[in-house]
Coordinates of C-alpha atoms in Angstrom, one line a residue:
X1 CA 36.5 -40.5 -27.2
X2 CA 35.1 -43.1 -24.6
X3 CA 32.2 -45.4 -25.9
X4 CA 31.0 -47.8 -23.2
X5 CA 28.6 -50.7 -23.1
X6 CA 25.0 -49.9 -22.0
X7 CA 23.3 -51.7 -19.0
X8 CA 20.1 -53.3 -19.3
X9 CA 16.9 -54.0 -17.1
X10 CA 17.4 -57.3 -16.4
X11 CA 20.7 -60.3 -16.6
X12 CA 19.3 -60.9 -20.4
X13 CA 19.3 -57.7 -21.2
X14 CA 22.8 -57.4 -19.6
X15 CA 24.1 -60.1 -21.4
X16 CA 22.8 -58.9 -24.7
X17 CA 24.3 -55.4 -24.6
X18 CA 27.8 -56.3 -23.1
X19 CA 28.3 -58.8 -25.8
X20 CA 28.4 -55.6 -28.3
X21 CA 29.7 -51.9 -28.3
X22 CA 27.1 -49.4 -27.9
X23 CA 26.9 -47.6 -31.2
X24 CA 24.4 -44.3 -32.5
X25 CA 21.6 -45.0 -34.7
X26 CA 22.5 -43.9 -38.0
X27 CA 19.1 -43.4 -39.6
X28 CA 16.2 -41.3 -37.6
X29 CA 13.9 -38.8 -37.5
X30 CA 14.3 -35.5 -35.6
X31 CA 12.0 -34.4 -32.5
X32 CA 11.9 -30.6 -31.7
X33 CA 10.7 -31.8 -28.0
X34 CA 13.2 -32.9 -25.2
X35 CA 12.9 -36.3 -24.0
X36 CA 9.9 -37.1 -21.6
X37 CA 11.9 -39.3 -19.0
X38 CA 11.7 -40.1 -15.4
X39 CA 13.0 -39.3 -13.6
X40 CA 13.5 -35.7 -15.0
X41 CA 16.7 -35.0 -15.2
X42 CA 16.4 -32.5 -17.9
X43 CA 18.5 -29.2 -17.1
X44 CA 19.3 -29.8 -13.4
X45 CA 22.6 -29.1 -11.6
X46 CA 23.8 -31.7 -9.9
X47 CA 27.1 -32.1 -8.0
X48 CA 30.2 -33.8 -9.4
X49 CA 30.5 -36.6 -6.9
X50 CA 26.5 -37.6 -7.4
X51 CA 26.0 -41.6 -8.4
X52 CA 25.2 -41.9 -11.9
X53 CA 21.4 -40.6 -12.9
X54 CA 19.8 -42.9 -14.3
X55 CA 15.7 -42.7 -16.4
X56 CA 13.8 -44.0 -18.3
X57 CA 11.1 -43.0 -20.8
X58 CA 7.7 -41.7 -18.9
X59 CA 4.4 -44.1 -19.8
X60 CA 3.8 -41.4 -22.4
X61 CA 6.6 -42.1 -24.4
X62 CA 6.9 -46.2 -24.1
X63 CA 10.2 -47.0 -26.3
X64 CA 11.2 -50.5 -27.1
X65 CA 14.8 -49.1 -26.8
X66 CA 16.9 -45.9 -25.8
X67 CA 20.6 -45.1 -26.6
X68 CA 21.6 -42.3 -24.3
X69 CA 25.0 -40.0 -25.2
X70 CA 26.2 -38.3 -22.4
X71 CA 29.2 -35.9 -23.9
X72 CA 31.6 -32.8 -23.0
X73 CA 34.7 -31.9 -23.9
X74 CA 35.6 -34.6 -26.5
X75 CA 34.8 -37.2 -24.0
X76 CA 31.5 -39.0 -24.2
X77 CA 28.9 -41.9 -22.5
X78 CA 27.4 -44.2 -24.5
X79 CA 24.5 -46.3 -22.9
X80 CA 21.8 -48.4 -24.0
X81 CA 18.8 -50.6 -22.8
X82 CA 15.0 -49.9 -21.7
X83 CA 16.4 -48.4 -18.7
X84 CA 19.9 -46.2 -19.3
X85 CA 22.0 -46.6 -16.2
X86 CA 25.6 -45.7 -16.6
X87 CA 28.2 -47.4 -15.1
X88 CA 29.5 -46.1 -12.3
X89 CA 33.4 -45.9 -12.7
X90 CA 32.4 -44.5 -16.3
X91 CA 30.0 -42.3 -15.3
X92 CA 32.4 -40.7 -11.9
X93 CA 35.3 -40.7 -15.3
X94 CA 32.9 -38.4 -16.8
X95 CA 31.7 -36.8 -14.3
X96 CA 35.2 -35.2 -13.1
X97 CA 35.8 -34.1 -16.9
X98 CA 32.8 -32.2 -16.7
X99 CA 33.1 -30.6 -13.3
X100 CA 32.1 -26.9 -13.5
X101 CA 30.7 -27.3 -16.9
X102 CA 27.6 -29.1 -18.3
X103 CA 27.0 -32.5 -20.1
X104 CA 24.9 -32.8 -23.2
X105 CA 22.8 -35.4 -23.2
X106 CA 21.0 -37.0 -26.5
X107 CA 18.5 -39.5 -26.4
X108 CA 17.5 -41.9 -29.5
X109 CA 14.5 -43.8 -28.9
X110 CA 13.3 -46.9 -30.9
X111 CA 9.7 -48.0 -31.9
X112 CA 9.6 -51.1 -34.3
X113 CA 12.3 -50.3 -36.6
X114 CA 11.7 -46.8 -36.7
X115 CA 14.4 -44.5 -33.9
X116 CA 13.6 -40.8 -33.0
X117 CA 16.1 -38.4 -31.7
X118 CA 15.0 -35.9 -29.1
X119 CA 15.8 -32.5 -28.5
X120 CA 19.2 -32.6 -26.6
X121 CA 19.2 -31.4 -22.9
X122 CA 22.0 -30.3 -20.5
X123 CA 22.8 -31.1 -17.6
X124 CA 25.3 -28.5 -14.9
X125 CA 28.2 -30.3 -13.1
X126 CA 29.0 -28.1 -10.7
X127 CA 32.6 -28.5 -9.1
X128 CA 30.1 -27.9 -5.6
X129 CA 30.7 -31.3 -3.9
X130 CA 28.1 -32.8 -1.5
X131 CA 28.0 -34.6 1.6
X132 CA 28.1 -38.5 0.7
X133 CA 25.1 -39.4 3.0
X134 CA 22.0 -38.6 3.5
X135 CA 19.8 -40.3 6.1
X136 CA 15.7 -40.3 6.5
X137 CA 12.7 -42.1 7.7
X138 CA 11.1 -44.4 5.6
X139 CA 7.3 -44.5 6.6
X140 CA 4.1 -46.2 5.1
X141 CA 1.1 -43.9 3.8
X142 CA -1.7 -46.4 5.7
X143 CA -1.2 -45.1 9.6
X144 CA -1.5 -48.9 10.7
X145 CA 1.7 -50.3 9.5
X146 CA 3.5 -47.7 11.3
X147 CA 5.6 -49.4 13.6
X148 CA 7.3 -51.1 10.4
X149 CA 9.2 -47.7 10.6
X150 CA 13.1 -47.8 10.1
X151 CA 16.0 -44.7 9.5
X152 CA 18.0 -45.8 6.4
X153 CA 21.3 -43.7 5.4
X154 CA 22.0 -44.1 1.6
X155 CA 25.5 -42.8 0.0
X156 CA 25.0 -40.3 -2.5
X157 CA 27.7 -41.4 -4.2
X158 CA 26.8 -44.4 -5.8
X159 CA 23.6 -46.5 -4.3
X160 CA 24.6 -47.9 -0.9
X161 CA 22.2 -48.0 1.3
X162 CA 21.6 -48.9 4.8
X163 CA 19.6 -49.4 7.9
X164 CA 20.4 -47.2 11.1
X165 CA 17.6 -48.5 13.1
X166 CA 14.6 -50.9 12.5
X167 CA 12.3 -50.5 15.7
X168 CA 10.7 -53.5 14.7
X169 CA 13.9 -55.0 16.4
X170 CA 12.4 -54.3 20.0
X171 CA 8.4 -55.0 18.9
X172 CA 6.4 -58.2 19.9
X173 CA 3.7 -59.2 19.1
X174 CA 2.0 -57.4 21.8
X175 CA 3.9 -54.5 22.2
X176 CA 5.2 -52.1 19.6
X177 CA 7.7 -49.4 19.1
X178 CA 7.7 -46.0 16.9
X179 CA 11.1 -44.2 16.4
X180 CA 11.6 -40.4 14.9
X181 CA 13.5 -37.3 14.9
X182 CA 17.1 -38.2 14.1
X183 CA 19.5 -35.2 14.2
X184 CA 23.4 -35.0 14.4
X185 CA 25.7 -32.8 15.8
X186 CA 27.3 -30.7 12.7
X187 CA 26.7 -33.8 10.5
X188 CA 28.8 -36.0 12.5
X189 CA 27.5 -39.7 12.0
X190 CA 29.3 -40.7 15.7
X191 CA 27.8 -37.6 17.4
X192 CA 23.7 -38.4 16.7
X193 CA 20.1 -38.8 18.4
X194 CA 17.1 -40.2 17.7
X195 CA 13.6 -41.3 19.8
X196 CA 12.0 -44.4 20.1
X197 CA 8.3 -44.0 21.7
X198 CA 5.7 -46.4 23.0
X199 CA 7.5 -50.0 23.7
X200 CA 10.9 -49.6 25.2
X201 CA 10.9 -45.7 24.4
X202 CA 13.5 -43.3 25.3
X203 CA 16.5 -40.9 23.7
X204 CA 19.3 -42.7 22.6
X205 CA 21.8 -40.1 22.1
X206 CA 25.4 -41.6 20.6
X207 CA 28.8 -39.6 21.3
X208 CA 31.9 -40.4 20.2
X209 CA 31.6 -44.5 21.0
X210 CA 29.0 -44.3 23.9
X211 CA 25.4 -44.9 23.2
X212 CA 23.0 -44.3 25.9
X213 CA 18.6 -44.6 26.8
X214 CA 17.8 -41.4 28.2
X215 CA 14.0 -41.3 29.9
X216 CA 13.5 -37.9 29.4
X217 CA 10.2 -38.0 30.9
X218 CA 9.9 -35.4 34.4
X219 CA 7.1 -33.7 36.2
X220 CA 8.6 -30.3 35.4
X221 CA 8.7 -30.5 32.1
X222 CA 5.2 -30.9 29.4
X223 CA 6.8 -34.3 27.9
X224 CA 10.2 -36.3 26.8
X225 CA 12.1 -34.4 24.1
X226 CA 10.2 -34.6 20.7
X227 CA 11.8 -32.2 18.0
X228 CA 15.8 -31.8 18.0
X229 CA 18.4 -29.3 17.5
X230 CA 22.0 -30.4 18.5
X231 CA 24.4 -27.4 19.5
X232 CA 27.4 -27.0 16.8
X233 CA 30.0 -27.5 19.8
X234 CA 28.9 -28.2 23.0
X235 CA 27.0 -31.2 24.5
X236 CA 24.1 -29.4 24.6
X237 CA 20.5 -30.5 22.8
X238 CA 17.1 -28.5 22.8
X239 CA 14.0 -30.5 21.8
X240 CA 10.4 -28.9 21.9
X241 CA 7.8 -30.9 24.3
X242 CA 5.0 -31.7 22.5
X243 CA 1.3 -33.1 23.6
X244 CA 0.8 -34.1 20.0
X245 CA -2.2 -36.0 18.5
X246 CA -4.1 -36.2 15.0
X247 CA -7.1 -36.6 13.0
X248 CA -8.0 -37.6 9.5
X249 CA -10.3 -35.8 7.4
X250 CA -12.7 -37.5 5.1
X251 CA -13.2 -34.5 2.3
X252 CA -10.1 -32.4 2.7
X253 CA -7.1 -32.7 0.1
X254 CA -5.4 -33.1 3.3
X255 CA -6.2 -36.1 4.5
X256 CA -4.1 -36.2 7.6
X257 CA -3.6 -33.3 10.4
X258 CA -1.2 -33.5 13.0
X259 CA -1.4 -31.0 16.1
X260 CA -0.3 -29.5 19.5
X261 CA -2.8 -29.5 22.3
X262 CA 0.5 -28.0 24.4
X263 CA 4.0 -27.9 23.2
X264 CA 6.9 -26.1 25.2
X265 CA 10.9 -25.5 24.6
X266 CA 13.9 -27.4 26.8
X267 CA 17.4 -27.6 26.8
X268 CA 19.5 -31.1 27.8
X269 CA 23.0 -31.2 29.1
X270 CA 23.9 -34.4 27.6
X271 CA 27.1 -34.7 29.7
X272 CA 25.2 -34.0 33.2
X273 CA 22.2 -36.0 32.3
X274 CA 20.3 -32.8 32.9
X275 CA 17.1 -30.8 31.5
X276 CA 15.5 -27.5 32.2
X277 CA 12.8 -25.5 30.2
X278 CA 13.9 -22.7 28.2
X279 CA 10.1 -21.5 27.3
X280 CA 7.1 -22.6 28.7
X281 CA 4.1 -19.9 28.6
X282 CA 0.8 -21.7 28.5
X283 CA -0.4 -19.5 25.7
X284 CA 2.1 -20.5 22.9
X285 CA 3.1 -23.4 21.2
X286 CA 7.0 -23.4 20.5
X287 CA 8.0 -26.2 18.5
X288 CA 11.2 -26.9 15.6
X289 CA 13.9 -25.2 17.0
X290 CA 17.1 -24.6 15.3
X291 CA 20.1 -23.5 16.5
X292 CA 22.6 -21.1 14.2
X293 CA 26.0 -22.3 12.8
X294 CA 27.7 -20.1 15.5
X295 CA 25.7 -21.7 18.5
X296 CA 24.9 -18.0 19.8
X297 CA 21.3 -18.0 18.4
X298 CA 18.2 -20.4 18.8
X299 CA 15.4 -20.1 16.6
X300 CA 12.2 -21.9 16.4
X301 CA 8.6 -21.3 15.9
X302 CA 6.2 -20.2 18.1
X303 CA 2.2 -20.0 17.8
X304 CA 0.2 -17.9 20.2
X305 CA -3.4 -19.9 21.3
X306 CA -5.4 -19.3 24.3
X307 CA -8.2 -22.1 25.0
X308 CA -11.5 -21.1 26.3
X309 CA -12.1 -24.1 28.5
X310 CA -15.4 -25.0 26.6
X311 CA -14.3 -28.5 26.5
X312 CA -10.8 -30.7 26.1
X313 CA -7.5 -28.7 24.7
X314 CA -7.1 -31.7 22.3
X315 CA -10.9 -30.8 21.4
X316 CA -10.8 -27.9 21.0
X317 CA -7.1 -27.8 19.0
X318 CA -9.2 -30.1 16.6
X319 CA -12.1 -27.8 16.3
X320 CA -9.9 -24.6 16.0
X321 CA -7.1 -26.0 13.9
X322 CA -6.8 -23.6 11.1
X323 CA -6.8 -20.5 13.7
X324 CA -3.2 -22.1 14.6
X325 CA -0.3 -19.7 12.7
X326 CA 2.9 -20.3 13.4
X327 CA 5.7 -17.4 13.3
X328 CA 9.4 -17.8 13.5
X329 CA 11.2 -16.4 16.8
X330 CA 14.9 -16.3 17.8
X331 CA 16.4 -16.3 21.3
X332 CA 20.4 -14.9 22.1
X333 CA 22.6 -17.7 23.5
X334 CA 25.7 -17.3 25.5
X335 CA 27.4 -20.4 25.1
X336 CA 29.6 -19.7 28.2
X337 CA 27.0 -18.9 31.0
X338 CA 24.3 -21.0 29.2
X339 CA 21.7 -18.8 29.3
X340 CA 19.5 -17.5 26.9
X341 CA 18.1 -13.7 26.2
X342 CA 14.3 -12.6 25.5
X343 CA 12.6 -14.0 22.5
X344 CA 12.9 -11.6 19.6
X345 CA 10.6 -11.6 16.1
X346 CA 11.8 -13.0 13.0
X347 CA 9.1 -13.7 10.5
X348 CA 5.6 -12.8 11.2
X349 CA 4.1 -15.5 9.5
X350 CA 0.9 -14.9 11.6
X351 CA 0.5 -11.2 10.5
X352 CA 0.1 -12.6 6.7
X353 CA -2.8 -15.1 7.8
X354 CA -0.1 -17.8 7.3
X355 CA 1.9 -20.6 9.7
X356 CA 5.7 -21.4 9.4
X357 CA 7.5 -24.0 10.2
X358 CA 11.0 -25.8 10.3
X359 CA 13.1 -22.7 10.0
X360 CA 17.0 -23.8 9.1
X361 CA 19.4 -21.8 8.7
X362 CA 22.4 -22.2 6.2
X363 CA 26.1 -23.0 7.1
X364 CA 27.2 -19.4 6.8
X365 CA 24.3 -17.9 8.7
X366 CA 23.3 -15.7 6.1
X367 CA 20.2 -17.6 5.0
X368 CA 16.7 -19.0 6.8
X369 CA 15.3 -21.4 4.9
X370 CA 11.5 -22.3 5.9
X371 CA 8.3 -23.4 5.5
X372 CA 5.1 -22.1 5.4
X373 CA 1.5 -22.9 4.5
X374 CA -1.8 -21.5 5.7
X375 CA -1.5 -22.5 9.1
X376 CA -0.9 -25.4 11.9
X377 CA 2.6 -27.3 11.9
X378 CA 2.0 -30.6 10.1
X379 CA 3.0 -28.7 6.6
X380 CA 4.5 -32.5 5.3
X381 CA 0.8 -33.2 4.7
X382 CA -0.2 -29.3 3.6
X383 CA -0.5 -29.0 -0.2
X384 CA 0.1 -25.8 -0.4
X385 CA 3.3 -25.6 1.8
X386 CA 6.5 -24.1 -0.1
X387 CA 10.2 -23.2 0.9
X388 CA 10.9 -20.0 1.5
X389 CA 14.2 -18.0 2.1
X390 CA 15.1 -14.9 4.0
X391 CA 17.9 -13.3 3.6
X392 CA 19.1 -12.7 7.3
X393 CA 21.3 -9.8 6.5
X394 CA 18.7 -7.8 4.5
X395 CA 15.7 -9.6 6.5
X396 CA 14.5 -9.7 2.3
X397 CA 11.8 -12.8 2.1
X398 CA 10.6 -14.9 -1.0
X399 CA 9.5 -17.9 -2.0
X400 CA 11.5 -20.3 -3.4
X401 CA 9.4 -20.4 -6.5
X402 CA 12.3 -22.1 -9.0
X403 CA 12.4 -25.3 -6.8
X404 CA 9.0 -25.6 -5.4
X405 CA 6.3 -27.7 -7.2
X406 CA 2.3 -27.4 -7.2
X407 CA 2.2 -30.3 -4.3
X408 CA 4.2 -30.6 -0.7
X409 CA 7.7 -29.1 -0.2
X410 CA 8.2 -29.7 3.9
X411 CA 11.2 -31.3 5.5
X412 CA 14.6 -30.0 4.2
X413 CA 18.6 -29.5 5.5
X414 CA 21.4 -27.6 4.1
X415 CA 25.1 -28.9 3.3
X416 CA 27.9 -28.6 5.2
X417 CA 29.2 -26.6 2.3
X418 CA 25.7 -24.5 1.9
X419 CA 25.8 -25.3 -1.5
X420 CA 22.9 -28.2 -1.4
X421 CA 19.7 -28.6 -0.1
X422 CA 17.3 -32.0 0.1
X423 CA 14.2 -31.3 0.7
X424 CA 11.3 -33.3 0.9
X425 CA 8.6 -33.5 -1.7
X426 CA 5.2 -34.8 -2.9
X427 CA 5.0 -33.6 -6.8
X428 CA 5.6 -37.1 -8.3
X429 CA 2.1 -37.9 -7.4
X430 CA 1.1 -36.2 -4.4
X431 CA 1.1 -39.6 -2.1
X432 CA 4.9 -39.9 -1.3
X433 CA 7.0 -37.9 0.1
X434 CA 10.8 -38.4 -2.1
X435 CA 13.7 -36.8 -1.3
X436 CA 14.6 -33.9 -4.1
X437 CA 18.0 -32.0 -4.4
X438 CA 18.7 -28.5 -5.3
X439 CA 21.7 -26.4 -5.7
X440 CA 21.8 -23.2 -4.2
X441 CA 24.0 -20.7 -5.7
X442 CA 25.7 -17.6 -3.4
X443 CA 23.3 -15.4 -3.8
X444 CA 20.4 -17.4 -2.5
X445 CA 18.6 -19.0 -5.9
X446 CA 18.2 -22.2 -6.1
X447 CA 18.6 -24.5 -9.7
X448 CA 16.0 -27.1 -10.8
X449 CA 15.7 -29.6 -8.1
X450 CA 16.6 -33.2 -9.2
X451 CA 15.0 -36.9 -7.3
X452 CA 17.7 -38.6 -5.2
X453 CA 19.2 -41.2 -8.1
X454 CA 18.3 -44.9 -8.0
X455 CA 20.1 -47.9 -9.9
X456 CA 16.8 -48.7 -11.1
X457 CA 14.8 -45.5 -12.3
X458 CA 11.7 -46.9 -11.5
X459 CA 12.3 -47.6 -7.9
X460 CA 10.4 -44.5 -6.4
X461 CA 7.6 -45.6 -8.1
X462 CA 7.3 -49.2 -6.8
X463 CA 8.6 -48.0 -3.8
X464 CA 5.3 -47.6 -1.7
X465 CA 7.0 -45.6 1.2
X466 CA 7.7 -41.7 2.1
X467 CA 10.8 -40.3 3.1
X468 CA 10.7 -38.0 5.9
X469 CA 13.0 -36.1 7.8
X470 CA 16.2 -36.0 5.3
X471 CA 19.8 -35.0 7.2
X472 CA 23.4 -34.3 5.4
X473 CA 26.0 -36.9 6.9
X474 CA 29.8 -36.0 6.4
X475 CA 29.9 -40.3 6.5
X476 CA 27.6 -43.2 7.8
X477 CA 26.4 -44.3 10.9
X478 CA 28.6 -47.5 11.6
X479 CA 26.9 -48.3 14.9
X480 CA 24.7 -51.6 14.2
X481 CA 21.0 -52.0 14.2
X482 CA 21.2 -54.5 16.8
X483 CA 23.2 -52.1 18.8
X484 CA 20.8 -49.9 19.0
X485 CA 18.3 -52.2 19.9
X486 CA 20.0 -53.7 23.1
X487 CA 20.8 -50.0 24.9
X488 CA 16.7 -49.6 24.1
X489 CA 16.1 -52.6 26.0
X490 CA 17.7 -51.5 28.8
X491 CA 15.5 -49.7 31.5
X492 CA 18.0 -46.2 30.7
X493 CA 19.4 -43.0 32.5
X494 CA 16.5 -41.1 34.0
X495 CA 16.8 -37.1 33.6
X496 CA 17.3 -35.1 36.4
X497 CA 15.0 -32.0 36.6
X498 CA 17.0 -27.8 37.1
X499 CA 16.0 -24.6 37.2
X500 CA 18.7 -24.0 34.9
X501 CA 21.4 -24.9 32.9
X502 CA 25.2 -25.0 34.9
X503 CA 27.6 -22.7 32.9
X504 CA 31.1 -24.2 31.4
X505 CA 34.6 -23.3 30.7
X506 CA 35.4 -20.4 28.0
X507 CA 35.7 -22.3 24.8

């Protein structure tokens, strides 16, 4: 039996509870209720490597103290404080005792003199290890600020975090930047992309050492690459084209709407320097594509839209944005000649009066993971956009109802393992976006989803910035910010323009 001191809020608190072992009230009253913490940890699976969770008690329940037990097998956790935050050596001890099995967890809380003991709760280790970074866009909510953008990669292991790239690093006073869309190839941090528009804009694509500014920009294509998919194996990236704009609404729930006036598929040989269009039919908008773990099938989504030339497409997109339904397409690869085949039907999302969107498709190809909502793309903004899965052996559809919420469920990536998914997620409060966890078990169900773990459980919540765009990293992105910032402010490769792409060597 392990009994270990707690960790308090601040150095005081610290120094109070490490001067003294961490001991179990003796006299309480009972609770039949579980504890009402944030965040809610409360009977979620979480994988054995993950840093230690740490909560607090919700406004609701304010506590002038809280001893935590965290116990299986004969070996416990003791912590205490007004925040409980295990330490970390403790907590991985712990963690690889309870692999595969489940930690109880009893919570004492303290008002005055009088403590309370809640309603134990569990939590699932499961021996499902996942990939120890994570990377996202961190964003502000106001839509002036946004060139204070930067992509941060965090360890899920313990609390590391990290800036990628800050584009405030090539702004001026004048002149500012506005990076997105990172993507790796098979969750290789040396092997990545990501865009930087406006100011010094371009592709950087990094490979193995090289980082390079591709201007993507050509006459034969509708615009620069916007949304990515890296190919599993070869040096080969499609992006969607995009002629993207937005509008705010003053009485929807959704106060912000982001749309295509024109938006086309194209494919980029990153070793020629060379892009072609794959689709490009002026009466649908393709946009998210997503290649298969095999590299033999694209998918993305595709809305069909025909303007009537009353007055400007980015007009009339505006005026007849809720007639915009996006449904979920595939396209045959042959990874030898490079070509593609026909366009084939996955989910009719249209036929249902509903639009889907960022369809991704798990390590083993067996599931498509996806979003939909009642119609257009911008679903990270849609409140009534959910995850759904289809089975693409059965073609059986669902919604993920066990791990969506009442609010936004939009952005999300598998694993490497297919075990995990993060997900991105608005039903804290309906403002943010945070970046939730769910395990995903062989058969396709998903367990409660849990909020990426901070050292201080209150961070998300005096945190004033969304996370978008979360990716799985098998390790972090070691080249520097700076780096970065000085191939930007180069003038860059310019594209060159074919008919299509040149075929390679058998693999």
């Amino acid at each position: 039996m392990k009994r270990l001191k707690a960790l308090g809020l601040s150095a005081l608190l610290m120094l109070l509870t490490a001067c003294h072992q961490v001991t179990l009230p003796t006299a309480f009253s009972e609770s039949a209720s579980q504890p009402d913490i944030y965040p809610d940890y409360r009977d979620v699976t979480v994988p054995v490597n993950i840093a230690p969770l740490t909560f607090e008690m919700n406004s609701q329940e304010v506590a002038d103290n809280i001893v935590a037990r965290f116990a299986t097998d004969g070996q416990e956790l003791l912590c205490e404080g007004i925040k409980i935050q295990p330490d970390a050596d403790d907590w991985r001890e712990l963690m690889e005792a309870a692999a595969g099995k489940s930690l109880t967890v009893d919570v004492y809380t303290q008002q005055g003199k009088q403590w309370v003991h809640h309603k134990p709760f569990s939590i699932t280790v499961s021996a499902d290890s996942i990939d120890p970074w994570i990377s996202y866009r961190l964003i502000s909510p106001s839509y002036v600020t946004y060139e204070e953008l930067t992509i941060n990669q965090r360890c899920l292991e313990n609390y590391d975090e990290r800036v990628v790239y800050d584009n405030m690093l090539c702004g001026t006073e004048k002149d500012g930047q506005c990076i997105n869309c990172h993507n790796y190839q098979q969750y290789n941090p040396e092997r990545m992309q990501f865009h930087a528009r406006q100011y010094r804009g371009g592709t950087v694509v990094a490979y193995d050492g090289k980082v390079q500014k591709i201007n993507m920009r050509n006459d034969s294509i509708l615009s620069a690459g916007v949304y990515p998919t890296w190919h599993p194996r070869l040096k080969l990236i499609v992006y969607s084209t995009n002629k993207t704009s937005q509008t705010f609404h003053t009485r929807d729930l959704n106060k912000i709407e982001v749309f295509d006036a024109a938006s086309d598929l194209i494919a980029y040989d990153v070793e020629r320097n060379e892009v072609t269009n794959i689709e490009n039919d002026t009466t649908e908008f393709e946009v998210f594509p997503c290649w298969a773990p095999d590299g033999r099938t694209l998918y993305y989504c595709s809305a069909h839209f025909e303007f009537r030339d009353t007055v400007s497409h980015e007009v009339e997109t505006i005026n007849r944005a809720k007639e915009v339904k996006y449904s979920i397409y595939k396209k045959a690869f042959d990874p030898d000649s490079r070509t593609f085949g026909q366009r084939e039907m996955v989910f009719d999302a249209a036929a249902m009066d509903m639009s889907a969107t960022l369809p991704r498709i798990s390590p083993d190809g067996r599931y498509l993971m996806f979003t939909l909502g009642g119609w257009g793309c911008f679903h990270i903004w849609h409140r009534d956009a959910d995850l759904w899965l289809m089975d693409l052996t059965t073609g059986d559809t669902r919604q993920m109802s066990e791990i969506n919420s009442p609010n936004t469920e939009s952005y999300h990536a598998w694993s490497s393992n297919g075990r995990w998914v993060v997900f991105s997620s608005r039903r804290d409060d309906g403002g943010y976006t945070r970046p939730f966890i769910a395990h995903i078990d062989a058969s396709g169900r998903g367990a409660k989803p849990f909020e990426l773990p901070c050292a201080d459980p209150d961070y998300h919540r005096q945190f004033l910035k969304s996370y978008n765009i979360p990716e799985f990293m098998r390790g972090p992105v070691t080249i520097t910010p700076q780096q970065f910032a000085d191939v930007l402010k180069t003038d860059g490769n310019t594209v060159r323009y074919v008919n299509s792409l040149r075929s390679s060597k058998k693999e």
